[in-house]
Short mmCIF file of C-alpha atoms in Angstrom, two decimals:
data_model
loop_
_atom_site.label_atom_id
_atom_site.label_comp_id
_atom_site.label_asym_id
_atom_site.label_seq_id
_atom_site.Cartn_x
_atom_site.Cartn_y
_atom_site.Cartn_z
CA MET N 1388 -8.38 -1.09 179.02
CA THR N 1389 -6.17 1.93 178.38
CA ALA N 1390 -3.03 1.02 176.47
CA PRO N 1391 0.06 3.24 176.55
CA PRO N 1392 0.17 5.70 173.67
CA SER N 1393 2.05 4.44 170.63
CA GLU N 1394 4.75 6.64 169.16
CA SER N 1395 4.01 5.40 165.68
CA ALA N 1396 0.22 5.75 165.76
CA PRO N 1397 -0.97 8.35 163.27
CA SER N 1398 -2.68 10.95 165.38
CA SER N 1399 -3.74 13.53 162.86
CA HIS N 1400 -7.36 13.43 161.80
CA ALA N 1401 -7.25 16.83 160.12
CA PRO N 1402 -7.36 15.82 156.47
CA SER N 1403 -5.47 17.58 153.74
CA PRO N 1404 -7.50 18.26 150.59
CA HIS N 1405 -5.58 15.49 148.82
CA ALA N 1406 -6.03 12.70 151.34
CA LYS N 1407 -9.08 11.11 152.89
CA PRO N 1408 -9.43 11.72 156.60
CA ARG N 1409 -7.77 9.13 158.80
CA PRO N 1410 -9.22 7.79 162.02
CA ARG N 1411 -7.86 9.21 165.24
CA MET N 1412 -6.35 6.30 167.13
CA SER N 1413 -6.77 7.09 170.79
CA PRO N 1414 -5.29 5.06 173.63
CA ASP N 1415 -8.74 3.53 174.10
CA SER N 1416 -9.28 2.62 170.44
CA LYS N 1417 -5.74 1.49 169.57
CA PRO N 1418 -6.48 -2.22 170.19
CA PHE N 1419 -9.37 -2.00 167.70
CA TRP N 1420 -7.13 -0.57 164.97
CA ASP N 1421 -4.26 -2.92 165.81
CA GLY N 1422 -6.73 -5.80 165.41
CA CYS N 1423 -7.80 -4.52 162.00
CA ARG N 1424 -4.16 -4.60 160.87
CA ARG N 1425 -4.15 -8.30 161.77
CA HIS N 1426 -7.53 -8.71 160.01
CA GLU N 1427 -9.32 -9.30 163.27
CA LEU N 1428 -12.40 -7.42 164.47
CA LEU N 1429 -11.98 -6.91 168.20
CA LEU N 1430 -14.69 -5.49 170.44
CA PRO N 1431 -14.47 -4.35 174.05
CA THR N 1432 -16.55 -6.91 175.93
CA CYS N 1433 -17.74 -6.98 179.53
CA GLU N 1434 -16.61 -10.00 181.54
CA ASP N 1435 -19.49 -9.53 183.97
CA CYS N 1436 -22.57 -9.08 181.75
CA GLY N 1437 -21.00 -10.52 178.59
CA ARG N 1438 -22.09 -7.69 176.29
CA ALA N 1439 -19.84 -6.00 173.74
CA HIS N 1440 -19.89 -2.25 173.21
CA LEU N 1441 -18.52 0.64 171.18
CA PRO N 1442 -16.98 3.16 171.52
CA PRO N 1443 -14.33 1.83 173.90
CA GLY N 1444 -14.49 3.45 177.34
CA PRO N 1445 -13.50 2.96 180.96
CA VAL N 1446 -16.55 0.86 181.94
CA CYS N 1447 -19.27 -1.26 180.36
CA PRO N 1448 -22.09 1.14 179.38
CA PHE N 1449 -24.69 -1.53 180.22
CA CYS N 1450 -23.67 -2.62 183.74
CA PHE N 1451 -20.82 -0.18 184.56
CA SER N 1452 -18.41 -3.00 185.36
CA ASP N 1453 -14.74 -2.23 184.74
CA ARG N 1454 -13.88 -5.86 183.99
CA LEU N 1455 -13.44 -5.45 180.24
CA ALA N 1456 -11.51 -7.45 177.67
CA TRP N 1457 -11.03 -7.18 173.91
CA LYS N 1458 -12.69 -10.20 172.26
CA LYS N 1459 -12.70 -11.31 168.65
CA ALA N 1460 -16.04 -10.75 166.93
CA SER N 1461 -17.54 -12.75 164.06
CA GLY N 1462 -17.41 -9.89 161.55
CA ARG N 1463 -20.99 -10.70 160.54
CA GLY N 1464 -23.90 -8.32 160.82
CA ARG N 1465 -26.81 -6.65 159.08
CA ILE N 1466 -27.22 -3.22 157.53
CA SER N 1467 -29.45 -1.24 159.90
CA THR N 1468 -29.49 1.94 157.83
CA PHE N 1469 -27.46 3.81 155.22
CA VAL N 1470 -27.09 7.11 153.39
CA VAL N 1471 -25.95 7.91 149.88
CA VAL N 1472 -23.81 11.05 150.02
CA HIS N 1473 -24.07 13.35 146.97
CA LYS N 1474 -22.40 16.46 148.37
CA GLU N 1475 -18.67 16.98 148.21
CA TRP N 1476 -17.91 17.48 151.89
CA PHE N 1477 -14.32 16.22 151.60
CA PRO N 1478 -12.42 17.00 148.39
CA ALA N 1479 -10.71 13.60 148.52
CA PHE N 1480 -14.09 11.85 148.21
CA LYS N 1481 -15.02 13.71 145.03
CA PRO N 1482 -14.14 10.81 142.68
CA ASP N 1483 -16.38 8.52 144.74
CA LEU N 1484 -19.56 10.65 144.54
CA PRO N 1485 -22.23 9.55 145.11
CA TYR N 1486 -21.01 7.01 147.66
CA ASN N 1487 -22.72 4.94 150.35
CA VAL N 1488 -22.17 4.95 154.07
CA VAL N 1489 -23.75 2.02 155.87
CA GLN N 1490 -24.44 1.42 159.51
CA VAL N 1491 -23.95 -2.23 160.38
CA GLU N 1492 -25.38 -3.88 163.45
CA LEU N 1493 -22.87 -6.56 164.35
CA GLU N 1494 -24.00 -9.99 165.57
CA GLU N 1495 -22.48 -9.11 168.95
CA GLY N 1496 -24.69 -6.00 169.24
CA PRO N 1497 -22.57 -2.87 168.66
CA ARG N 1498 -22.98 -0.79 165.53
CA LEU N 1499 -20.21 0.24 163.14
CA THR N 1500 -20.31 2.88 160.46
CA ALA N 1501 -18.46 1.96 157.25
CA ASN N 1502 -18.96 1.55 153.50
CA LEU N 1503 -20.54 -1.35 151.62
CA VAL N 1504 -18.17 -2.66 148.93
CA GLY N 1505 -18.22 -5.57 146.50
CA HIS N 1506 -21.93 -5.06 145.78
CA GLY N 1507 -21.67 -3.99 142.15
CA GLY N 1508 -22.64 -0.40 142.85
CA ARG N 1509 -26.31 -1.15 143.65
CA LYS N 1510 -27.94 0.50 146.64
CA PRO N 1511 -27.51 -1.14 150.03
CA VAL N 1512 -30.62 -2.78 151.46
CA ILE N 1513 -31.74 -2.40 155.07
CA GLY N 1514 -31.59 -5.78 156.77
CA GLU N 1515 -29.04 -7.11 154.26
CA ALA N 1516 -26.54 -9.61 155.75
CA VAL N 1517 -22.94 -8.46 155.44
CA ARG N 1518 -19.48 -9.58 156.49
CA ILE N 1519 -16.39 -7.61 157.26
CA VAL N 1520 -13.52 -7.09 154.81
CA PHE N 1521 -10.23 -5.45 155.72
CA ASP N 1522 -8.95 -2.72 153.42
CA THR N 1523 -5.23 -2.06 153.85
CA ILE N 1524 -4.60 1.65 153.33
CA ASP N 1525 -0.88 1.63 154.28
CA ASP N 1526 1.47 0.11 156.86
CA THR N 1527 -0.23 1.82 159.78
CA LEU N 1528 -3.89 1.77 158.78
CA THR N 1529 -6.28 -1.00 157.82
CA MET N 1530 -9.93 0.01 157.65
CA PRO N 1531 -12.84 -2.37 158.10
CA ARG N 1532 -15.58 -2.23 155.45
CA PHE N 1533 -18.42 -4.64 154.65
CA GLU N 1534 -19.48 -6.75 151.68
CA PRO N 1535 -22.65 -8.74 151.06
CA ALA N 1536 -22.47 -12.03 153.02
CA MET Q 1280 -54.61 23.95 186.86
CA ALA Q 1281 -51.10 25.21 187.55
CA GLN Q 1282 -50.56 28.96 187.81
CA ALA Q 1283 -47.78 30.24 185.54
CA ARG Q 1284 -44.94 31.84 187.47
CA ALA Q 1285 -42.78 33.12 184.59
CA ALA Q 1286 -43.46 34.87 181.31
CA VAL Q 1287 -41.92 36.22 178.15
CA VAL Q 1288 -42.43 39.98 178.19
CA GLY Q 1289 -40.35 41.03 175.21
CA VAL Q 1290 -39.25 39.57 171.91
CA GLY Q 1291 -36.97 41.05 169.28
CA THR Q 1292 -35.76 39.90 165.89
CA THR Q 1293 -33.49 41.36 163.23
CA ALA Q 1294 -33.89 41.07 159.51
CA TYR Q 1295 -32.76 37.63 158.28
CA GLY Q 1296 -30.66 36.96 155.22
CA ARG Q 1297 -27.26 38.07 154.04
CA LEU Q 1298 -26.14 40.90 156.31
CA PRO Q 1299 -22.36 41.07 155.85
CA GLU Q 1300 -22.00 44.44 157.57
CA TYR Q 1301 -23.18 42.90 160.87
CA ASP Q 1302 -21.26 40.47 163.06
CA ALA Q 1303 -22.86 38.25 165.71
CA TYR Q 1304 -22.53 41.01 168.38
CA ASP Q 1305 -24.27 43.54 166.13
CA LEU Q 1306 -27.07 41.11 165.33
CA GLY Q 1307 -27.54 40.16 168.99
CA MET Q 1308 -27.57 43.82 170.05
CA TRP Q 1309 -30.10 44.71 167.34
CA ALA Q 1310 -32.40 41.90 168.56
CA LEU Q 1311 -31.94 42.77 172.24
CA THR Q 1312 -32.71 46.45 171.61
CA GLU Q 1313 -35.93 45.43 169.86
CA ALA Q 1314 -36.88 43.02 172.65
CA LEU Q 1315 -36.35 45.64 175.38
CA LYS Q 1316 -38.36 48.20 173.42
CA ASP Q 1317 -41.10 45.58 173.00
CA ALA Q 1318 -41.15 44.96 176.76
CA GLY Q 1319 -41.04 48.65 177.65
CA LEU Q 1320 -37.81 48.03 179.56
CA GLY Q 1321 -34.29 49.42 179.38
CA PHE Q 1322 -30.83 47.87 179.49
CA ALA Q 1323 -30.54 48.82 183.17
CA ASP Q 1324 -33.53 46.62 184.00
CA LEU Q 1325 -31.61 43.45 183.11
CA ASP Q 1326 -29.99 41.58 185.98
CA GLY Q 1327 -29.37 38.37 184.08
CA ILE Q 1328 -28.13 37.68 180.57
CA ILE Q 1329 -27.64 34.45 178.64
CA VAL Q 1330 -25.87 34.75 175.29
CA ASN Q 1331 -25.92 32.04 172.63
CA ARG Q 1332 -23.67 31.71 169.59
CA ILE Q 1333 -22.26 35.20 170.17
CA PRO Q 1334 -18.52 34.66 170.63
CA ASP Q 1335 -17.99 36.46 173.95
CA TYR Q 1336 -20.31 37.46 176.82
CA GLN Q 1337 -18.00 40.12 178.29
CA ARG Q 1338 -17.69 41.95 174.99
CA PHE Q 1339 -21.44 41.76 174.46
CA CYS Q 1340 -22.23 43.22 177.89
CA GLU Q 1341 -19.51 45.84 177.45
CA ILE Q 1342 -21.17 47.01 174.24
CA ALA Q 1343 -24.54 47.10 176.02
CA GLY Q 1344 -22.96 48.91 178.96
CA ILE Q 1345 -24.51 46.56 181.50
CA ASP Q 1346 -23.23 44.75 184.60
CA PRO Q 1347 -25.83 42.03 185.24
CA SER Q 1348 -25.49 39.95 188.41
CA PHE Q 1349 -25.80 36.72 186.38
CA VAL Q 1350 -24.22 35.94 183.02
CA THR Q 1351 -23.49 32.83 181.01
CA ILE Q 1352 -22.63 31.82 177.47
CA THR Q 1353 -23.76 28.70 175.64
CA PRO Q 1354 -22.69 26.89 172.47
CA GLY Q 1355 -24.35 27.63 169.13
CA HIS Q 1356 -26.29 24.37 168.99
CA GLY Q 1357 -30.01 24.66 168.24
CA ARG Q 1358 -30.90 22.47 171.18
CA PHE Q 1359 -29.59 25.28 173.41
CA ALA Q 1360 -32.55 27.58 172.77
CA ALA Q 1361 -34.66 25.52 175.17
CA ILE Q 1362 -31.75 24.94 177.55
CA CYS Q 1363 -31.26 28.72 177.81
CA ILE Q 1364 -34.97 29.26 178.40
CA GLU Q 1365 -34.86 26.60 181.13
CA MET Q 1366 -31.89 28.42 182.72
CA ALA Q 1367 -33.78 31.72 182.61
CA LEU Q 1368 -36.79 30.07 184.27
CA GLN Q 1369 -34.61 28.71 187.04
CA ALA Q 1370 -33.03 32.12 187.55
CA VAL Q 1371 -36.27 34.06 187.86
CA LEU Q 1372 -38.25 31.36 189.71
CA SER Q 1373 -35.53 30.98 192.33
CA GLY Q 1374 -35.59 34.71 192.91
CA ARG Q 1375 -31.93 35.01 191.95
CA CYS Q 1376 -32.79 37.24 189.02
CA ARG Q 1377 -35.71 39.46 188.24
CA THR Q 1378 -35.34 40.00 184.50
CA VAL Q 1379 -33.22 37.83 182.23
CA ALA Q 1380 -32.36 38.57 178.58
CA LEU Q 1381 -31.62 35.70 176.20
CA VAL Q 1382 -29.67 36.88 173.18
CA TYR Q 1383 -28.78 34.96 170.04
CA GLY Q 1384 -26.61 36.32 167.23
CA ASN Q 1385 -25.68 34.29 164.16
CA ASN Q 1386 -23.64 35.57 161.23
CA GLY Q 1387 -23.28 32.07 159.80
CA ARG Q 1388 -24.16 32.97 156.24
CA SER Q 1389 -21.66 35.80 155.88
CA ALA Q 1390 -19.05 33.83 157.84
CA GLY Q 1391 -19.50 30.83 155.49
CA ALA Q 1392 -20.64 28.40 158.20
CA ALA Q 1393 -20.81 24.79 156.98
CA TYR Q 1394 -22.11 21.77 158.83
CA GLY Q 1395 -20.08 19.02 157.23
CA GLY Q 1396 -16.53 18.12 156.29
CA GLU Q 1397 -13.72 19.39 158.47
CA SER Q 1398 -15.95 21.89 160.28
CA ASP Q 1399 -18.50 19.21 161.24
CA SER Q 1400 -18.98 19.30 164.99
CA TYR Q 1401 -22.57 18.05 165.09
CA GLY Q 1402 -23.52 16.91 168.55
CA SER Q 1403 -20.44 16.02 170.51
CA GLY Q 1404 -18.23 15.91 167.45
CA GLY Q 1405 -17.88 12.21 168.27
CA GLY Q 1406 -19.12 11.29 164.80
CA ALA Q 1407 -15.82 12.60 163.43
CA ILE Q 1408 -14.50 9.07 163.86
CA TRP Q 1409 -16.62 8.15 160.79
CA TRP Q 1410 -15.02 10.80 158.53
CA PRO Q 1411 -12.63 8.21 157.06
CA TYR Q 1412 -15.75 6.60 155.52
CA GLY Q 1413 -17.01 9.92 154.18
CA MET Q 1414 -19.71 10.08 156.87
CA THR Q 1415 -20.16 13.69 157.91
CA SER Q 1416 -22.79 16.40 158.47
CA PRO Q 1417 -25.96 16.47 160.57
CA GLY Q 1418 -27.86 16.16 157.28
CA ALA Q 1419 -26.35 12.73 156.58
CA PHE Q 1420 -27.05 11.72 160.18
CA HIS Q 1421 -30.74 12.63 159.76
CA ALA Q 1422 -30.77 10.99 156.31
CA MET Q 1423 -29.75 7.72 157.96
CA MET Q 1424 -32.63 8.08 160.41
CA MET Q 1425 -35.10 8.87 157.64
CA ARG Q 1426 -33.94 5.92 155.53
CA SER Q 1427 -34.57 3.64 158.45
CA HIS Q 1428 -37.98 5.24 159.14
CA MET Q 1429 -38.93 4.76 155.49
CA ALA Q 1430 -38.00 1.07 155.63
CA GLN Q 1431 -39.73 0.52 158.96
CA TYR Q 1432 -42.95 2.48 158.39
CA GLY Q 1433 -43.25 3.21 154.68
CA THR Q 1434 -42.69 6.96 154.99
CA LYS Q 1435 -42.23 8.49 151.52
CA PRO Q 1436 -40.36 11.42 149.98
CA GLU Q 1437 -43.82 12.80 149.06
CA HIS Q 1438 -44.57 13.11 152.78
CA LEU Q 1439 -41.41 15.12 153.36
CA ALA Q 1440 -42.31 17.25 150.35
CA GLU Q 1441 -45.72 18.12 151.82
CA LEU Q 1442 -44.03 19.17 155.06
CA ALA Q 1443 -41.54 21.41 153.26
CA MET Q 1444 -44.27 22.86 151.01
CA THR Q 1445 -46.47 23.60 154.05
CA PHE Q 1446 -43.75 25.60 155.76
CA ARG Q 1447 -42.95 27.41 152.50
CA ASP Q 1448 -46.60 28.36 152.10
CA HIS Q 1449 -46.60 29.70 155.67
CA ALA Q 1450 -43.44 31.70 154.90
CA GLY Q 1451 -45.30 33.28 152.00
CA LEU Q 1452 -47.48 34.99 154.64
CA ASN Q 1453 -44.47 36.19 156.68
CA PRO Q 1454 -42.73 39.31 155.34
CA GLN Q 1455 -39.64 38.47 157.45
CA ALA Q 1456 -39.11 35.04 155.83
CA VAL Q 1457 -36.13 34.61 153.53
CA MET Q 1458 -37.74 32.07 151.15
CA ARG Q 1459 -41.34 32.93 150.31
CA LYS Q 1460 -41.92 31.56 146.82
CA PRO Q 1461 -44.09 28.43 146.84
CA PHE Q 1462 -42.80 25.25 145.22
CA THR Q 1463 -44.47 22.14 143.85
CA LEU Q 1464 -43.99 18.43 144.44
CA ASP Q 1465 -42.07 18.30 141.15
CA ASP Q 1466 -39.78 21.10 142.31
CA TYR Q 1467 -39.14 19.14 145.50
CA MET Q 1468 -38.45 15.85 143.72
CA ASN Q 1469 -36.18 17.56 141.18
CA ALA Q 1470 -34.14 19.45 143.77
CA ARG Q 1471 -30.63 18.08 144.02
CA MET Q 1472 -29.87 15.23 146.39
CA ILE Q 1473 -27.56 16.16 149.26
CA ALA Q 1474 -27.59 13.10 151.51
CA GLU Q 1475 -30.04 10.67 149.95
CA PRO Q 1476 -32.94 10.36 150.75
CA LEU Q 1477 -32.73 14.06 151.73
CA ARG Q 1478 -32.85 16.70 149.01
CA LEU Q 1479 -32.02 20.39 149.07
CA LEU Q 1480 -35.56 21.37 150.14
CA ASP Q 1481 -35.36 19.11 153.20
CA TYR Q 1482 -32.62 21.36 154.58
CA CYS Q 1483 -32.83 24.53 156.67
CA LEU Q 1484 -31.49 27.89 155.46
CA ILE Q 1485 -28.23 29.18 156.91
CA ASN Q 1486 -28.52 32.96 157.26
CA ASP Q 1487 -27.44 35.93 159.30
CA GLY Q 1488 -29.79 37.15 162.02
CA GLY Q 1489 -30.41 37.72 165.69
CA VAL Q 1490 -33.17 36.94 168.18
CA ALA Q 1491 -33.77 38.02 171.78
CA LEU Q 1492 -36.31 37.22 174.47
CA ILE Q 1493 -36.88 38.85 177.86
CA ILE Q 1494 -38.11 36.55 180.65
CA THR Q 1495 -39.29 37.65 184.07
CA THR Q 1496 -41.65 36.49 186.81
CA ALA Q 1497 -45.41 36.54 186.30
CA GLU Q 1498 -45.63 39.22 188.98
CA HIS Q 1499 -43.19 41.61 187.25
CA ALA Q 1500 -44.61 40.76 183.86
CA ARG Q 1501 -47.78 42.65 184.64
CA ASP Q 1502 -45.84 45.94 184.63
CA CYS Q 1503 -44.44 45.51 181.11
CA ALA Q 1504 -45.63 47.17 177.92
CA ARG Q 1505 -47.19 44.17 176.19
CA PRO Q 1506 -49.41 41.37 177.49
CA PRO Q 1507 -47.15 38.69 178.94
CA VAL Q 1508 -46.94 35.26 177.32
CA HIS Q 1509 -46.75 32.71 180.09
CA ILE Q 1510 -44.37 29.80 180.16
CA ARG Q 1511 -46.62 27.20 181.69
CA GLY Q 1512 -44.41 24.15 181.33
CA ALA Q 1513 -40.91 23.23 180.20
CA ALA Q 1514 -38.79 20.10 180.22
CA LEU Q 1515 -35.47 18.79 178.88
CA GLN Q 1516 -34.14 15.28 178.32
CA THR Q 1517 -30.65 14.41 177.15
CA VAL Q 1518 -29.88 11.43 174.89
CA PHE Q 1519 -26.08 11.24 174.93
CA ALA Q 1520 -25.13 7.59 175.37
CA ASN Q 1521 -24.25 6.04 172.00
CA SER Q 1522 -25.08 9.38 170.30
CA MET Q 1523 -22.42 9.08 167.62
CA PHE Q 1524 -25.04 6.85 165.98
CA PRO Q 1525 -28.57 7.96 165.06
CA PRO Q 1526 -30.99 6.97 167.83
CA GLU Q 1527 -32.87 3.82 166.88
CA ASP Q 1528 -36.14 5.16 168.36
CA TYR Q 1529 -35.91 8.50 166.49
CA TRP Q 1530 -35.77 10.22 169.91
CA HIS Q 1531 -39.33 8.96 170.55
CA GLY Q 1532 -38.77 8.14 174.22
CA ALA Q 1533 -37.12 11.45 175.06
CA VAL Q 1534 -39.65 13.60 173.17
CA ALA Q 1535 -42.51 11.69 174.83
CA SER Q 1536 -40.89 12.29 178.21
CA VAL Q 1537 -40.41 16.05 177.81
CA THR Q 1538 -43.86 16.48 176.32
CA GLY Q 1539 -45.48 14.59 179.19
CA ARG Q 1540 -43.55 16.45 181.87
CA SER Q 1541 -44.18 19.91 180.39
CA PHE Q 1542 -47.88 19.16 179.84
CA ARG Q 1543 -48.26 17.96 183.43
CA GLU Q 1544 -46.55 21.11 184.69
CA ALA Q 1545 -48.86 23.24 182.53
CA GLY Q 1546 -52.00 21.29 183.35
CA LEU Q 1547 -52.61 21.16 179.60
CA GLY Q 1548 -52.58 18.52 176.88
CA ARG Q 1549 -52.32 18.13 173.11
CA ASP Q 1550 -56.01 18.95 172.68
CA ASP Q 1551 -55.41 22.36 174.26
CA MET Q 1552 -52.78 23.41 171.69
CA GLN Q 1553 -53.74 25.69 168.79
CA ALA Q 1554 -50.33 25.72 167.09
CA LEU Q 1555 -47.01 23.88 167.14
CA MET Q 1556 -43.47 25.18 166.70
CA ILE Q 1557 -41.21 22.25 165.84
CA TYR Q 1558 -37.44 22.47 165.44
CA ASP Q 1559 -36.88 21.83 161.73
CA ASN Q 1560 -33.19 21.64 160.93
CA PHE Q 1561 -34.32 18.96 158.43
CA THR Q 1562 -37.78 17.69 157.51
CA PRO Q 1563 -37.38 14.31 159.28
CA THR Q 1564 -36.88 15.99 162.66
CA VAL Q 1565 -40.44 17.34 162.45
CA MET Q 1566 -41.78 13.85 161.67
CA PHE Q 1567 -39.97 12.39 164.69
CA SER Q 1568 -41.19 15.23 166.94
CA LEU Q 1569 -44.85 14.75 165.93
CA GLU Q 1570 -44.61 11.04 166.78
CA GLY Q 1571 -42.71 11.52 170.03
CA ALA Q 1572 -45.12 14.20 171.26
CA GLY Q 1573 -48.07 11.99 170.34
CA TYR Q 1574 -49.76 14.23 167.74
CA CYS Q 1575 -49.87 11.11 165.58
CA GLY Q 1576 -49.15 7.46 166.18
CA ARG Q 1577 -45.69 5.95 166.09
CA GLY Q 1578 -44.57 5.62 162.48
CA GLU Q 1579 -47.64 7.51 161.22
CA SER Q 1580 -46.12 10.97 160.76
CA GLY Q 1581 -45.83 10.66 156.97
CA PRO Q 1582 -49.53 10.07 156.26
CA PHE Q 1583 -50.45 12.50 159.09
CA VAL Q 1584 -48.48 15.32 157.47
CA ALA Q 1585 -49.78 14.40 154.01
CA GLU Q 1586 -53.35 14.86 155.29
CA GLY Q 1587 -52.53 18.55 155.76
CA HIS Q 1588 -52.97 18.83 159.54
CA LEU Q 1589 -49.97 21.16 159.87
CA ARG Q 1590 -51.32 23.82 157.53
CA LEU Q 1591 -52.76 27.14 158.67
CA GLY Q 1592 -56.50 26.76 159.10
CA ARG Q 1593 -56.18 23.08 159.98
CA ARG Q 1594 -55.97 21.39 163.39
CA TYR Q 1595 -52.28 21.94 164.27
CA PRO Q 1596 -50.78 24.83 162.29
CA THR Q 1597 -47.04 24.27 162.58
CA ASN Q 1598 -44.10 26.63 162.06
CA THR Q 1599 -46.42 29.41 160.96
CA SER Q 1600 -43.39 31.65 160.32
CA GLY Q 1601 -41.99 29.21 157.77
CA GLY Q 1602 -39.60 27.75 160.34
CA HIS Q 1603 -35.96 26.98 159.73
CA LEU Q 1604 -36.80 25.53 156.34
CA SER Q 1605 -38.26 28.74 154.89
CA GLU Q 1606 -38.07 31.67 157.33
CA SER Q 1607 -34.45 31.26 158.45
CA TYR Q 1608 -32.34 28.84 160.49
CA MET Q 1609 -32.32 30.74 163.77
CA GLN Q 1610 -31.70 27.53 165.73
CA GLY Q 1611 -34.99 27.32 167.62
CA TRP Q 1612 -34.93 30.92 168.83
CA ALA Q 1613 -37.17 32.41 166.13
CA LEU Q 1614 -39.68 29.56 166.60
CA ASN Q 1615 -39.99 30.49 170.27
CA VAL Q 1616 -40.55 34.11 169.24
CA GLU Q 1617 -43.21 32.98 166.76
CA ALA Q 1618 -45.00 31.16 169.61
CA VAL Q 1619 -45.07 34.41 171.58
CA ARG Q 1620 -46.25 36.46 168.59
CA GLN Q 1621 -49.05 33.98 167.84
CA LEU Q 1622 -50.28 34.17 171.44
CA ARG Q 1623 -50.23 37.99 171.35
CA GLY Q 1624 -52.14 38.02 168.06
CA ASP Q 1625 -49.27 39.81 166.27
CA CYS Q 1626 -49.00 37.50 163.25
CA GLY Q 1627 -51.05 39.31 160.62
CA ASP Q 1628 -51.91 37.15 157.62
CA ARG Q 1629 -50.54 34.04 159.28
CA GLN Q 1630 -52.36 34.55 162.60
CA VAL Q 1631 -53.90 31.42 164.12
CA SER Q 1632 -57.39 32.37 165.26
CA ASP Q 1633 -57.93 32.39 169.01
CA ALA Q 1634 -54.49 31.04 169.81
CA ALA Q 1635 -54.33 30.35 173.55
CA ASN Q 1636 -51.61 27.68 173.83
CA VAL Q 1637 -48.60 26.87 171.65
CA HIS Q 1638 -46.24 23.90 171.99
CA TYR Q 1639 -42.53 24.17 171.11
CA ILE Q 1640 -40.71 20.86 170.54
CA ALA Q 1641 -37.13 20.08 169.58
CA ALA Q 1642 -35.88 16.53 168.90
CA ALA Q 1643 -32.09 16.29 169.20
CA PRO Q 1644 -29.49 14.83 171.56
CA VAL Q 1645 -31.11 17.24 174.03
CA CYS Q 1646 -34.88 16.98 173.54
CA SER Q 1647 -37.04 19.82 174.78
CA SER Q 1648 -40.66 20.85 175.15
CA ILE Q 1649 -42.07 24.25 176.16
CA VAL Q 1650 -45.73 25.15 176.64
CA TYR Q 1651 -46.57 28.82 176.06
CA SER Q 1652 -49.96 30.24 177.04
CA ARG Q 1653 -51.86 33.48 176.68
CA ASP Q 1654 -53.48 32.97 180.08
CA PRO Q 1655 -51.62 32.38 183.34
CA SER Q 1656 -53.85 29.43 184.30
#
C-alpha cells in the first residue's frame, strides 16, 4: 500500500495566517489525493473481507489482512453529523464564518469530514443524501467536498 | 464485599484563576506541599512520583529535593488523571512503592493555551487532517457528537443549559470556584455560539492551578493524619481505532465497561453512590457519561438532567465543586479531589449528607471509572 514519497507533494500542513491549512499527504494517503486530482474518490479496500476503510494503513482494520487495493468509490453518502463553526480558529477562515463542517458516511462505509456546498447556505440535515464534488485548489491539490444529491 | 487495598491519604489544591507569577512547577509544588501537609507526611516519605502536565519530572523532583525510586511523566490530557491513579494503584498494590504522589500543574491561562487552530492536538492529533475543512478543536468534535445525539434522541439545548446551571449553582457554594455567579436559561441561550450547537457556557474554563494526591496502601493509610479515602475499584478502557471521528456510540460501550468492572471490583453499584464526579470538558460529555454508566437509559440523559437529579439535595449530586465548567478546568484532577473531600465531610455548604461512596467517570478516547469509599469494605 505504501507508495514512494513524491518530491512534488506539498508536505507542509502548518498554515500561514493568509492561507487555509493544506492536507498533509503522507505516503499512505497519496493515492487518495492523487485520485482527487483526477476527480476520483479512491478508498483502501480489503481484498479478503471486501470492506473499505479510512484512514489508510498497513492492514485492514476489520480483518487485519494485508491484501489491500485502492478502489473507486461511488462518491455518494449521507450526512451523519455536522457542526457550524462560529469561532475564528484559523484566520484564513474568517470570511467564511460561520461555516459548516459535515461528516459524511459513504455508501462503502468509511466516513469523511468535509464541507457541504451548493446548498444555498441553509443548515445541513442529518441523514441528508449527498454526492462528492471536487474543488480544485491549485495544480497539486484538489479537495473533495459534498453537495446535496 | 471486596476489601480496599489502597487509599488516598492526602489531597492538595492551589488557588485557581489567573496566576501569572506561577509556572506549572510552582503550581504543582504548591499543590504537593498542601497534599503532604494534609496527609501528615513529608517529602522524604515519597518513593514514587507521577507528574502530569508539568514540563519536566527531573526539574520537579530537583526542586522538591527528592530521589524517589519510581518516577514517570504523562501528557497533559484530562483522560490521564485516571491513568495516573491507575499507575499509582499498580505501584502500591504490587509492593513496588509505598507512597506515591500524583502532581498536576497547569499554567494554561497565563500561557495562553488554546485548544483549536494550529495548536489543536486533541486526542492523537489525527484530526489535524480535517483542518483544511476548518474542522478543529475538541469543542467542535463534541459539538458533532451532540448534534447527532440531538437528532437521534431529541436532546435539547435546554437540557445542556440545566446541566451548566446546576454546576454553576454548585460552584456558588465553593469559595475556590472561579465562576460563582448563577446564570439563567436566557443567559445560556444568549451566550455566543462557539461550535454550534455548543455555546460559550457549554465550555470548561481554562485557568492556572495545581492539584496533588497522595496514594498509599490501606495498611499505611491508617498512620496518616486524616481518615483515608479508599479506592475500591478502578478501570480504564481505550477507544482509539477510528478516533479521528467522534465515536458513533458516544463512548457508551467503553463507559459501560469501565463502570461495570470498577463496580464489580468494589462490590458496589449505582444505588450505593451518593455523589458523582463526571469529567466535564463540555456539557455533552456529562450526558454521554450518565448514559454509559447507566444512571439513566440510553438517549435519556437530556430529560434526566432536566429533572434535576444532579443537583445538591437530589439523588445524584454531580460535580459539587462546580466542575470544569464552573470551578476550573483542572483536567479531572480537581474532581478526584472533590470526591475525597466529600467522603471526608470537608465540603462545607456543598457537603453531600452521609456521603459514603462517590463515582468518578470520564468519557474520552480513554474512558475511566473510579469508585471512592469512606469505608474499606
